[in-house]
C-alpha positions in Angstrom: 108.2 20.5 131.1 108.1 24.1 130.0 105.1 26.3 130.0 103.8 24.7 126.8 100.1 23.9 127.1 99.4 20.5 125.8 97.0 17.6 125.9 98.2 14.2 126.9 97.5 11.2 124.6 94.8 10.1 127.0 93.1 13.5 126.9 93.2 13.5 123.1 91.6 10.1 123.0 88.9 11.3 125.4 88.2 14.5 123.4 87.9 12.7 120.1 86.1 9.7 121.4 88.8 7.4 120.1 90.7 4.4 121.7 94.1 5.4 123.3 96.0 3.5 120.5 94.2 5.4 117.7 95.0 8.8 119.3 98.6 7.8 119.8 99.0 6.7 116.2 97.5 10.0 114.9 100.1 11.9 116.9 102.9 9.4 115.8 101.9 9.8 112.1 102.0 13.5 112.4 98.3 14.4 112.2 98.9 16.4 115.4 102.4 17.6 116.2 104.0 15.6 119.1 105.1 17.1 122.4 108.2 15.1 123.4 109.6 14.6 126.9 112.7 12.6 127.5 112.5 11.2 124.0 108.9 10.0 124.4 105.8 11.4 122.9 103.5 12.5 125.6 100.8 14.4 123.7 100.1 17.4 121.4 99.9 21.1 121.9 96.4 22.6 122.5 96.9 25.2 119.8 97.7 22.7 117.1 94.9 20.4 118.2 92.3 23.1 117.9 93.7 24.5 114.7 93.4 21.0 113.1 89.9 20.4 114.7 88.6 23.7 113.2 90.0 22.7 109.8 88.3 19.3 110.1 85.0 20.9 111.1 85.2 23.2 108.1 85.4 20.4 105.7 82.9 18.2 107.4 85.2 15.6 109.0 84.1 16.5 112.5 80.5 17.3 113.4 80.4 19.0 116.8 77.0 17.7 117.7 78.3 14.1 117.3 81.4 14.6 119.4 81.8 13.7 123.1 80.8 16.2 125.7 84.4 16.8 126.7 85.2 17.9 123.1 82.3 20.3 123.1 83.2 21.8 126.5 86.9 22.3 125.6 85.9 23.7 122.2 84.0 26.6 123.8 87.3 27.6 125.5 89.4 27.6 122.3 87.1 28.2 119.4 84.1 29.9 121.0 80.8 29.9 119.3 82.2 29.8 115.8 80.3 27.3 113.6 82.4 25.7 110.9 79.7 23.3 109.9 77.9 26.1 108.0 80.8 26.3 105.5 80.2 22.7 104.3 78.3 22.3 101.1 74.7 21.4 101.9 74.3 18.6 99.2 77.5 16.8 100.3 75.9 14.5 102.8 73.2 13.4 100.4 75.6 12.5 97.6 
């Protein structure tokens, strides 16, 4: 494998708090770009994962406080202290 930094499918499932199969299908469907090795999908790049996570946080699909601790710890490394939840319309959750 080259010097591409990536998360394995198992790591993605742990970060998102999803079953392994659900994480694998998100990568297979193209929600996250696949990292291929010997013709098999082994995970997704860290950069793409955090770009999509930041986008999902900004529209309210991911709430950091509800995510597993592993997600919150890794998030500090890649996104820092940025709060994307503040950009969500306040009345949205009450509608």
